[in-house]
């Protein structure tokens, strides 16, 4: 296998998705390199979230192929996709607000021994040990993003920005090689935006590849290695952030 192919973590080939005759994705293709932060921008209805839903197994495409580390993931369940190393955040966060920040993160660990009934009865000492280690790791992750004082607080009591941080921590707990971030800094204060962007920038140094959807162009310009501008389900422009930002088609779309 040549070095180019070795460097690709995700390959999207000719993906099409229709909703009642409306084409949400129209023969969309792109590749994502290991350790890259790729930004997806475009107007509402451009197909960005539909693409995330297909990559993460919430939707099946009508046509096309998606390869993760060379393996076709179409028709895999969401659970299987998480287990092979892809996790995501959502615009609506999907946290459990009635439980603590720590408990939300604990739920994100993969293949917990306590989930296996036989471990509860026959290997309970190992299960307790693993649960203790998970709790310690979850506490460390929460501390690293500056939420140590919120560890045992109900998630509903956190500010919206803190909840966004917590949703990132849940991704980290899954130890995913590829994370899909859906508007990670939308609707939050500038100080929290900077904090989250710094965390995202560090992810490639920890072996994590990132694809992020974001309407905040300044945020995209700050952290992304490459940008794809989408409109009406198609890829209109692709390249370095400055080049895409200055593409007349992109300028026209945002001005109009």
PDB file of C-alpha atoms in Angstrom:
ATOM      1  CA  UNK A   1       0.000   0.000   0.000  1.00  0.00           C
ATOM      2  CA  UNK A   2       1.470   3.395  -0.922  1.00  0.00           C
ATOM      3  CA  UNK A   3       2.116   6.140   1.642  1.00  0.00           C
ATOM      4  CA  UNK A   4      -0.813   8.245   0.377  1.00  0.00           C
ATOM      5  CA  UNK A   5      -3.301   5.489   1.077  1.00  0.00           C
ATOM      6  CA  UNK A   6      -1.695   4.818   4.446  1.00  0.00           C
ATOM      7  CA  UNK A   7      -2.321   8.466   5.392  1.00  0.00           C
ATOM      8  CA  UNK A   8      -6.080   8.372   4.738  1.00  0.00           C
ATOM      9  CA  UNK A   9      -8.292   7.618   7.726  1.00  0.00           C
ATOM     10  CA  UNK A  10     -11.686   8.279   6.092  1.00  0.00           C
ATOM     11  CA  UNK A  11     -12.638   7.998   2.423  1.00  0.00           C
ATOM     12  CA  UNK A  12     -16.101   9.127   1.287  1.00  0.00           C
ATOM     13  CA  UNK A  13     -16.976   8.063  -2.256  1.00  0.00           C
ATOM     14  CA  UNK A  14     -19.990   9.224  -4.276  1.00  0.00           C
ATOM     15  CA  UNK A  15     -22.445   9.475  -1.396  1.00  0.00           C
ATOM     16  CA  UNK A  16     -26.043  10.300  -2.342  1.00  0.00           C
ATOM     17  CA  UNK A  17     -28.939  10.849   0.043  1.00  0.00           C
ATOM     18  CA  UNK A  18     -32.483  11.864  -0.863  1.00  0.00           C
ATOM     19  CA  UNK A  19     -35.343  12.857   1.432  1.00  0.00           C
ATOM     20  CA  UNK A  20     -38.711  12.700  -0.319  1.00  0.00           C
ATOM     21  CA  UNK A  21     -37.200  13.761  -3.606  1.00  0.00           C
ATOM     22  CA  UNK A  22     -34.959  16.421  -2.068  1.00  0.00           C
ATOM     23  CA  UNK A  23     -31.277  15.620  -2.630  1.00  0.00           C
ATOM     24  CA  UNK A  24     -29.476  16.280   0.661  1.00  0.00           C
ATOM     25  CA  UNK A  25     -26.180  14.868  -0.653  1.00  0.00           C
ATOM     26  CA  UNK A  26     -25.397  14.752  -4.348  1.00  0.00           C
ATOM     27  CA  UNK A  27     -22.477  12.469  -5.295  1.00  0.00           C
ATOM     28  CA  UNK A  28     -20.365  13.808  -2.422  1.00  0.00           C
ATOM     29  CA  UNK A  29     -16.756  12.607  -2.147  1.00  0.00           C
ATOM     30  CA  UNK A  30     -13.771  13.583  -0.021  1.00  0.00           C
ATOM     31  CA  UNK A  31     -10.922  12.061   1.945  1.00  0.00           C
ATOM     32  CA  UNK A  32      -9.624  12.880   5.410  1.00  0.00           C
ATOM     33  CA  UNK A  33      -5.998  12.471   6.437  1.00  0.00           C
ATOM     34  CA  UNK A  34      -4.759  11.090   9.754  1.00  0.00           C
ATOM     35  CA  UNK A  35      -4.189  13.912  12.241  1.00  0.00           C
ATOM     36  CA  UNK A  36      -6.062  16.472  10.162  1.00  0.00           C
ATOM     37  CA  UNK A  37      -8.648  18.988  11.325  1.00  0.00           C
ATOM     38  CA  UNK A  38     -11.115  19.325   8.451  1.00  0.00           C
ATOM     39  CA  UNK A  39     -13.794  22.011   8.528  1.00  0.00           C
ATOM     40  CA  UNK A  40     -17.172  21.752   6.805  1.00  0.00           C
ATOM     41  CA  UNK A  41     -18.915  25.046   6.124  1.00  0.00           C
ATOM     42  CA  UNK A  42     -21.948  26.106   4.147  1.00  0.00           C
ATOM     43  CA  UNK A  43     -25.488  27.425   4.535  1.00  0.00           C
ATOM     44  CA  UNK A  44     -28.227  25.601   6.407  1.00  0.00           C
ATOM     45  CA  UNK A  45     -29.456  22.703   4.309  1.00  0.00           C
ATOM     46  CA  UNK A  46     -26.079  22.232   2.600  1.00  0.00           C
ATOM     47  CA  UNK A  47     -25.911  18.573   3.701  1.00  0.00           C
ATOM     48  CA  UNK A  48     -23.280  18.867   6.448  1.00  0.00           C
ATOM     49  CA  UNK A  49     -25.263  17.267   9.273  1.00  0.00           C
ATOM     50  CA  UNK A  50     -26.690  14.654   6.891  1.00  0.00           C
ATOM     51  CA  UNK A  51     -23.106  13.671   6.083  1.00  0.00           C
ATOM     52  CA  UNK A  52     -22.297  13.379   9.805  1.00  0.00           C
ATOM     53  CA  UNK A  53     -25.417  11.252  10.329  1.00  0.00           C
ATOM     54  CA  UNK A  54     -24.314   8.879   7.574  1.00  0.00           C
ATOM     55  CA  UNK A  55     -20.706   8.604   8.787  1.00  0.00           C
ATOM     56  CA  UNK A  56     -21.900   7.893  12.336  1.00  0.00           C
ATOM     57  CA  UNK A  57     -24.520   5.331  11.298  1.00  0.00           C
ATOM     58  CA  UNK A  58     -27.706   7.279  12.062  1.00  0.00           C
ATOM     59  CA  UNK A  59     -28.633   7.278   8.365  1.00  0.00           C
ATOM     60  CA  UNK A  60     -27.909   4.967   5.447  1.00  0.00           C
ATOM     61  CA  UNK A  61     -26.986   6.579   2.117  1.00  0.00           C
ATOM     62  CA  UNK A  62     -28.930   5.786  -1.033  1.00  0.00           C
ATOM     63  CA  UNK A  63     -25.644   5.275  -2.875  1.00  0.00           C
ATOM     64  CA  UNK A  64     -21.962   5.531  -2.125  1.00  0.00           C
ATOM     65  CA  UNK A  65     -19.242   4.119   0.070  1.00  0.00           C
ATOM     66  CA  UNK A  66     -17.549   5.260   3.272  1.00  0.00           C
ATOM     67  CA  UNK A  67     -14.276   3.620   4.241  1.00  0.00           C
ATOM     68  CA  UNK A  68     -12.783   4.056   7.716  1.00  0.00           C
ATOM     69  CA  UNK A  69      -9.176   2.862   7.782  1.00  0.00           C
ATOM     70  CA  UNK A  70      -9.960   0.962   4.580  1.00  0.00           C
ATOM     71  CA  UNK A  71     -13.070  -0.779   5.963  1.00  0.00           C
ATOM     72  CA  UNK A  72     -16.551  -0.138   4.573  1.00  0.00           C
ATOM     73  CA  UNK A  73     -18.738   1.133   7.428  1.00  0.00           C
ATOM     74  CA  UNK A  74     -21.997   1.494   5.491  1.00  0.00           C
ATOM     75  CA  UNK A  75     -24.726  -0.605   7.164  1.00  0.00           C
ATOM     76  CA  UNK A  76     -22.841  -0.719  10.476  1.00  0.00           C
ATOM     77  CA  UNK A  77     -24.889   0.210  13.547  1.00  0.00           C
ATOM     78  CA  UNK A  78     -24.097   3.371  15.501  1.00  0.00           C
ATOM     79  CA  UNK A  79     -22.778   1.183  18.331  1.00  0.00           C
ATOM     80  CA  UNK A  80     -20.433  -0.684  15.987  1.00  0.00           C
ATOM     81  CA  UNK A  81     -19.155   2.580  14.525  1.00  0.00           C
ATOM     82  CA  UNK A  82     -18.338   3.935  17.986  1.00  0.00           C
ATOM     83  CA  UNK A  83     -16.523   0.709  18.815  1.00  0.00           C
ATOM     84  CA  UNK A  84     -14.289   0.890  15.730  1.00  0.00           C
ATOM     85  CA  UNK A  85     -13.182   4.399  16.630  1.00  0.00           C
ATOM     86  CA  UNK A  86     -15.601   7.119  15.447  1.00  0.00           C
ATOM     87  CA  UNK A  87     -17.520   9.345  17.853  1.00  0.00           C
ATOM     88  CA  UNK A  88     -19.412  12.598  17.520  1.00  0.00           C
ATOM     89  CA  UNK A  89     -21.072  15.508  19.246  1.00  0.00           C
ATOM     90  CA  UNK A  90     -24.507  16.861  18.356  1.00  0.00           C
ATOM     91  CA  UNK A  91     -26.013  20.317  18.006  1.00  0.00           C
ATOM     92  CA  UNK A  92     -28.458  19.394  20.770  1.00  0.00           C
ATOM     93  CA  UNK A  93     -25.590  17.821  22.816  1.00  0.00           C
ATOM     94  CA  UNK A  94     -27.530  14.645  23.813  1.00  0.00           C
ATOM     95  CA  UNK A  95     -26.282  14.658  27.380  1.00  0.00           C
ATOM     96  CA  UNK A  96     -28.331  13.166  30.197  1.00  0.00           C
ATOM     97  CA  UNK A  97     -29.146  16.284  32.190  1.00  0.00           C
ATOM     98  CA  UNK A  98     -30.496  14.600  35.328  1.00  0.00           C
ATOM     99  CA  UNK A  99     -27.191  12.870  36.172  1.00  0.00           C
ATOM    100  CA  UNK A 100     -23.794  14.306  37.053  1.00  0.00           C
ATOM    101  CA  UNK A 101     -21.057  15.415  34.690  1.00  0.00           C
ATOM    102  CA  UNK A 102     -18.960  12.469  35.880  1.00  0.00           C
ATOM    103  CA  UNK A 103     -21.738   9.962  35.218  1.00  0.00           C
ATOM    104  CA  UNK A 104     -22.229  11.289  31.678  1.00  0.00           C
ATOM    105  CA  UNK A 105     -18.553  10.705  30.938  1.00  0.00           C
ATOM    106  CA  UNK A 106     -18.583   7.232  32.510  1.00  0.00           C
ATOM    107  CA  UNK A 107     -21.389   6.224  30.148  1.00  0.00           C
ATOM    108  CA  UNK A 108     -19.105   7.051  27.195  1.00  0.00           C
ATOM    109  CA  UNK A 109     -16.426   4.456  27.912  1.00  0.00           C
ATOM    110  CA  UNK A 110     -16.477   1.551  25.467  1.00  0.00           C
ATOM    111  CA  UNK A 111     -16.841  -2.138  26.359  1.00  0.00           C
ATOM    112  CA  UNK A 112     -17.248  -1.748  30.092  1.00  0.00           C
ATOM    113  CA  UNK A 113     -16.931  -5.074  31.966  1.00  0.00           C
ATOM    114  CA  UNK A 114     -20.082  -4.369  33.970  1.00  0.00           C
ATOM    115  CA  UNK A 115     -22.104  -4.429  30.737  1.00  0.00           C
ATOM    116  CA  UNK A 116     -21.449  -8.171  30.430  1.00  0.00           C
ATOM    117  CA  UNK A 117     -23.799 -10.188  32.668  1.00  0.00           C
ATOM    118  CA  UNK A 118     -21.226 -12.967  33.180  1.00  0.00           C
ATOM    119  CA  UNK A 119     -18.747 -10.418  34.541  1.00  0.00           C
ATOM    120  CA  UNK A 120     -21.237  -9.319  37.185  1.00  0.00           C
ATOM    121  CA  UNK A 121     -21.431 -12.868  38.571  1.00  0.00           C
ATOM    122  CA  UNK A 122     -18.122 -14.530  37.689  1.00  0.00           C
ATOM    123  CA  UNK A 123     -15.582 -11.761  37.203  1.00  0.00           C
ATOM    124  CA  UNK A 124     -16.879  -9.096  39.544  1.00  0.00           C
ATOM    125  CA  UNK A 125     -13.479  -8.207  41.011  1.00  0.00           C
ATOM    126  CA  UNK A 126     -12.186  -7.296  37.541  1.00  0.00           C
ATOM    127  CA  UNK A 127     -15.380  -5.324  36.871  1.00  0.00           C
ATOM    128  CA  UNK A 128     -14.950  -3.310  40.074  1.00  0.00           C
ATOM    129  CA  UNK A 129     -11.295  -2.636  39.235  1.00  0.00           C
ATOM    130  CA  UNK A 130     -12.184  -1.469  35.715  1.00  0.00           C
ATOM    131  CA  UNK A 131     -14.994   0.741  36.996  1.00  0.00           C
ATOM    132  CA  UNK A 132     -12.583   2.344  39.486  1.00  0.00           C
ATOM    133  CA  UNK A 133     -10.061   3.001  36.695  1.00  0.00           C
ATOM    134  CA  UNK A 134     -12.794   4.449  34.465  1.00  0.00           C
ATOM    135  CA  UNK A 135     -13.926   6.761  37.263  1.00  0.00           C
ATOM    136  CA  UNK A 136     -10.362   7.974  37.805  1.00  0.00           C
ATOM    137  CA  UNK A 137      -9.840   8.545  34.067  1.00  0.00           C
ATOM    138  CA  UNK A 138     -13.192  10.333  33.715  1.00  0.00           C
ATOM    139  CA  UNK A 139     -12.311  12.606  36.633  1.00  0.00           C
ATOM    140  CA  UNK A 140      -8.950  13.374  35.031  1.00  0.00           C
ATOM    141  CA  UNK A 141     -10.545  14.217  31.668  1.00  0.00           C
ATOM    142  CA  UNK A 142     -13.075  16.516  33.326  1.00  0.00           C
ATOM    143  CA  UNK A 143     -10.294  18.192  35.311  1.00  0.00           C
ATOM    144  CA  UNK A 144      -8.220  18.747  32.148  1.00  0.00           C
ATOM    145  CA  UNK A 145     -10.956  20.892  30.575  1.00  0.00           C
ATOM    146  CA  UNK A 146     -11.395  22.936  33.752  1.00  0.00           C
ATOM    147  CA  UNK A 147     -14.622  21.407  35.060  1.00  0.00           C
ATOM    148  CA  UNK A 148     -13.210  19.729  38.174  1.00  0.00           C
ATOM    149  CA  UNK A 149     -15.466  21.795  40.444  1.00  0.00           C
ATOM    150  CA  UNK A 150     -18.494  20.568  38.466  1.00  0.00           C
ATOM    151  CA  UNK A 151     -17.602  16.883  38.659  1.00  0.00           C
ATOM    152  CA  UNK A 152     -20.582  15.768  40.726  1.00  0.00           C
ATOM    153  CA  UNK A 153     -22.981  18.554  39.788  1.00  0.00           C
ATOM    154  CA  UNK A 154     -26.138  17.692  37.836  1.00  0.00           C
ATOM    155  CA  UNK A 155     -25.427  18.313  34.175  1.00  0.00           C
ATOM    156  CA  UNK A 156     -28.511  20.519  33.922  1.00  0.00           C
ATOM    157  CA  UNK A 157     -26.879  22.986  36.330  1.00  0.00           C
ATOM    158  CA  UNK A 158     -23.901  23.584  34.005  1.00  0.00           C
ATOM    159  CA  UNK A 159     -23.849  26.577  31.676  1.00  0.00           C
ATOM    160  CA  UNK A 160     -24.372  25.908  27.973  1.00  0.00           C
ATOM    161  CA  UNK A 161     -20.652  26.418  27.320  1.00  0.00           C
ATOM    162  CA  UNK A 162     -19.756  23.980  30.100  1.00  0.00           C
ATOM    163  CA  UNK A 163     -22.189  21.458  28.643  1.00  0.00           C
ATOM    164  CA  UNK A 164     -20.425  21.829  25.270  1.00  0.00           C
ATOM    165  CA  UNK A 165     -17.121  21.123  27.018  1.00  0.00           C
ATOM    166  CA  UNK A 166     -18.640  18.074  28.677  1.00  0.00           C
ATOM    167  CA  UNK A 167     -19.862  16.715  25.343  1.00  0.00           C
ATOM    168  CA  UNK A 168     -16.260  16.950  24.098  1.00  0.00           C
ATOM    169  CA  UNK A 169     -15.042  15.056  27.145  1.00  0.00           C
ATOM    170  CA  UNK A 170     -17.557  12.299  26.377  1.00  0.00           C
ATOM    171  CA  UNK A 171     -15.942  11.977  22.932  1.00  0.00           C
ATOM    172  CA  UNK A 172     -12.486  11.771  24.534  1.00  0.00           C
ATOM    173  CA  UNK A 173     -13.671   9.037  26.905  1.00  0.00           C
ATOM    174  CA  UNK A 174     -14.612   6.884  23.904  1.00  0.00           C
ATOM    175  CA  UNK A 175     -10.930   7.018  22.823  1.00  0.00           C
ATOM    176  CA  UNK A 176     -11.946   7.577  19.222  1.00  0.00           C
ATOM    177  CA  UNK A 177      -9.475   8.020  16.370  1.00  0.00           C
ATOM    178  CA  UNK A 178     -11.963  10.200  14.486  1.00  0.00           C
ATOM    179  CA  UNK A 179     -14.295  12.715  16.126  1.00  0.00           C
ATOM    180  CA  UNK A 180     -17.102  14.570  14.369  1.00  0.00           C
ATOM    181  CA  UNK A 181     -17.851  17.891  16.035  1.00  0.00           C
ATOM    182  CA  UNK A 182     -21.185  19.461  15.143  1.00  0.00           C
ATOM    183  CA  UNK A 183     -20.969  23.222  15.814  1.00  0.00           C
ATOM    184  CA  UNK A 184     -18.713  22.914  18.876  1.00  0.00           C
ATOM    185  CA  UNK A 185     -18.604  26.681  19.579  1.00  0.00           C
ATOM    186  CA  UNK A 186     -22.056  27.789  18.415  1.00  0.00           C
ATOM    187  CA  UNK A 187     -23.967  29.955  20.868  1.00  0.00           C
ATOM    188  CA  UNK A 188     -21.296  30.330  23.549  1.00  0.00           C
ATOM    189  CA  UNK A 189     -19.293  33.233  24.958  1.00  0.00           C
ATOM    190  CA  UNK A 190     -15.968  34.238  23.348  1.00  0.00           C
ATOM    191  CA  UNK A 191     -13.925  33.118  26.381  1.00  0.00           C
ATOM    192  CA  UNK A 192     -15.415  29.615  26.273  1.00  0.00           C
ATOM    193  CA  UNK A 193     -15.062  29.557  22.485  1.00  0.00           C
ATOM    194  CA  UNK A 194     -11.306  30.126  22.807  1.00  0.00           C
ATOM    195  CA  UNK A 195     -11.051  27.417  25.453  1.00  0.00           C
ATOM    196  CA  UNK A 196     -12.840  24.845  23.281  1.00  0.00           C
ATOM    197  CA  UNK A 197     -10.833  25.773  20.168  1.00  0.00           C
ATOM    198  CA  UNK A 198      -7.561  25.275  22.064  1.00  0.00           C
ATOM    199  CA  UNK A 199      -8.720  21.820  23.116  1.00  0.00           C
ATOM    200  CA  UNK A 200      -9.657  20.953  19.518  1.00  0.00           C
ATOM    201  CA  UNK A 201      -6.285  22.178  18.221  1.00  0.00           C
ATOM    202  CA  UNK A 202      -4.486  19.747  20.534  1.00  0.00           C
ATOM    203  CA  UNK A 203      -6.431  16.677  19.419  1.00  0.00           C
ATOM    204  CA  UNK A 204      -4.157  15.717  16.473  1.00  0.00           C
ATOM    205  CA  UNK A 205      -1.161  15.645  18.842  1.00  0.00           C
ATOM    206  CA  UNK A 206      -3.095  13.000  20.801  1.00  0.00           C
ATOM    207  CA  UNK A 207      -3.703  10.852  17.718  1.00  0.00           C
ATOM    208  CA  UNK A 208      -7.206  12.109  16.994  1.00  0.00           C
ATOM    209  CA  UNK A 209      -8.469  13.248  13.593  1.00  0.00           C
ATOM    210  CA  UNK A 210     -11.246  15.856  13.557  1.00  0.00           C
ATOM    211  CA  UNK A 211     -14.035  16.851  11.188  1.00  0.00           C
ATOM    212  CA  UNK A 212     -15.982  19.862  12.407  1.00  0.00           C
ATOM    213  CA  UNK A 213     -19.087  21.653  11.198  1.00  0.00           C
ATOM    214  CA  UNK A 214     -19.103  25.272  12.234  1.00  0.00           C
ATOM    215  CA  UNK A 215     -20.771  28.499  11.095  1.00  0.00           C
ATOM    216  CA  UNK A 216     -18.223  30.592  12.979  1.00  0.00           C
ATOM    217  CA  UNK A 217     -15.776  31.319  10.142  1.00  0.00           C
ATOM    218  CA  UNK A 218     -13.185  32.821  12.499  1.00  0.00           C
ATOM    219  CA  UNK A 219     -13.188  29.592  14.515  1.00  0.00           C
ATOM    220  CA  UNK A 220     -12.813  27.476  11.373  1.00  0.00           C
ATOM    221  CA  UNK A 221      -9.943  29.657  10.154  1.00  0.00           C
ATOM    222  CA  UNK A 222      -8.211  29.359  13.510  1.00  0.00           C
ATOM    223  CA  UNK A 223      -8.124  25.575  13.904  1.00  0.00           C
ATOM    224  CA  UNK A 224      -8.668  23.853  10.540  1.00  0.00           C
ATOM    225  CA  UNK A 225      -5.966  22.555   8.209  1.00  0.00           C
ATOM    226  CA  UNK A 226      -8.412  22.336   5.320  1.00  0.00           C
ATOM    227  CA  UNK A 227     -11.964  23.457   4.593  1.00  0.00           C
ATOM    228  CA  UNK A 228     -14.744  22.122   2.391  1.00  0.00           C
ATOM    229  CA  UNK A 229     -17.540  24.498   1.462  1.00  0.00           C
ATOM    230  CA  UNK A 230     -20.803  22.668   0.761  1.00  0.00           C
ATOM    231  CA  UNK A 231     -24.010  23.888  -0.809  1.00  0.00           C
ATOM    232  CA  UNK A 232     -27.127  21.939  -1.866  1.00  0.00           C
ATOM    233  CA  UNK A 233     -25.429  18.635  -1.052  1.00  0.00           C
ATOM    234  CA  UNK A 234     -22.378  19.202  -3.232  1.00  0.00           C
ATOM    235  CA  UNK A 235     -18.759  20.170  -2.645  1.00  0.00           C
ATOM    236  CA  UNK A 236     -18.345  23.661  -4.078  1.00  0.00           C
ATOM    237  CA  UNK A 237     -14.862  24.553  -2.867  1.00  0.00           C
ATOM    238  CA  UNK A 238     -12.044  22.716  -1.066  1.00  0.00           C
ATOM    239  CA  UNK A 239      -8.589  23.731   0.080  1.00  0.00           C
ATOM    240  CA  UNK A 240      -6.571  25.690   2.626  1.00  0.00           C
ATOM    241  CA  UNK A 241      -8.690  27.935   4.876  1.00  0.00           C
ATOM    242  CA  UNK A 242      -7.563  31.233   3.343  1.00  0.00           C
ATOM    243  CA  UNK A 243      -8.108  29.977  -0.206  1.00  0.00           C
ATOM    244  CA  UNK A 244     -11.647  28.765   0.509  1.00  0.00           C
ATOM    245  CA  UNK A 245     -12.530  31.914   2.455  1.00  0.00           C
ATOM    246  CA  UNK A 246     -11.517  34.018  -0.553  1.00  0.00           C
ATOM    247  CA  UNK A 247     -13.212  31.818  -3.170  1.00  0.00           C
ATOM    248  CA  UNK A 248     -15.744  34.058  -5.002  1.00  0.00           C
ATOM    249  CA  UNK A 249     -18.364  31.288  -4.833  1.00  0.00           C
ATOM    250  CA  UNK A 250     -18.026  31.149  -1.032  1.00  0.00           C
ATOM    251  CA  UNK A 251     -18.091  34.939  -0.694  1.00  0.00           C
ATOM    252  CA  UNK A 252     -21.165  35.093  -2.920  1.00  0.00           C
ATOM    253  CA  UNK A 253     -22.983  32.437  -0.866  1.00  0.00           C
ATOM    254  CA  UNK A 254     -22.359  34.160   2.446  1.00  0.00           C
ATOM    255  CA  UNK A 255     -23.110  37.668   1.213  1.00  0.00           C
ATOM    256  CA  UNK A 256     -26.321  36.599  -0.484  1.00  0.00           C
TER     257      UNK A 256
END
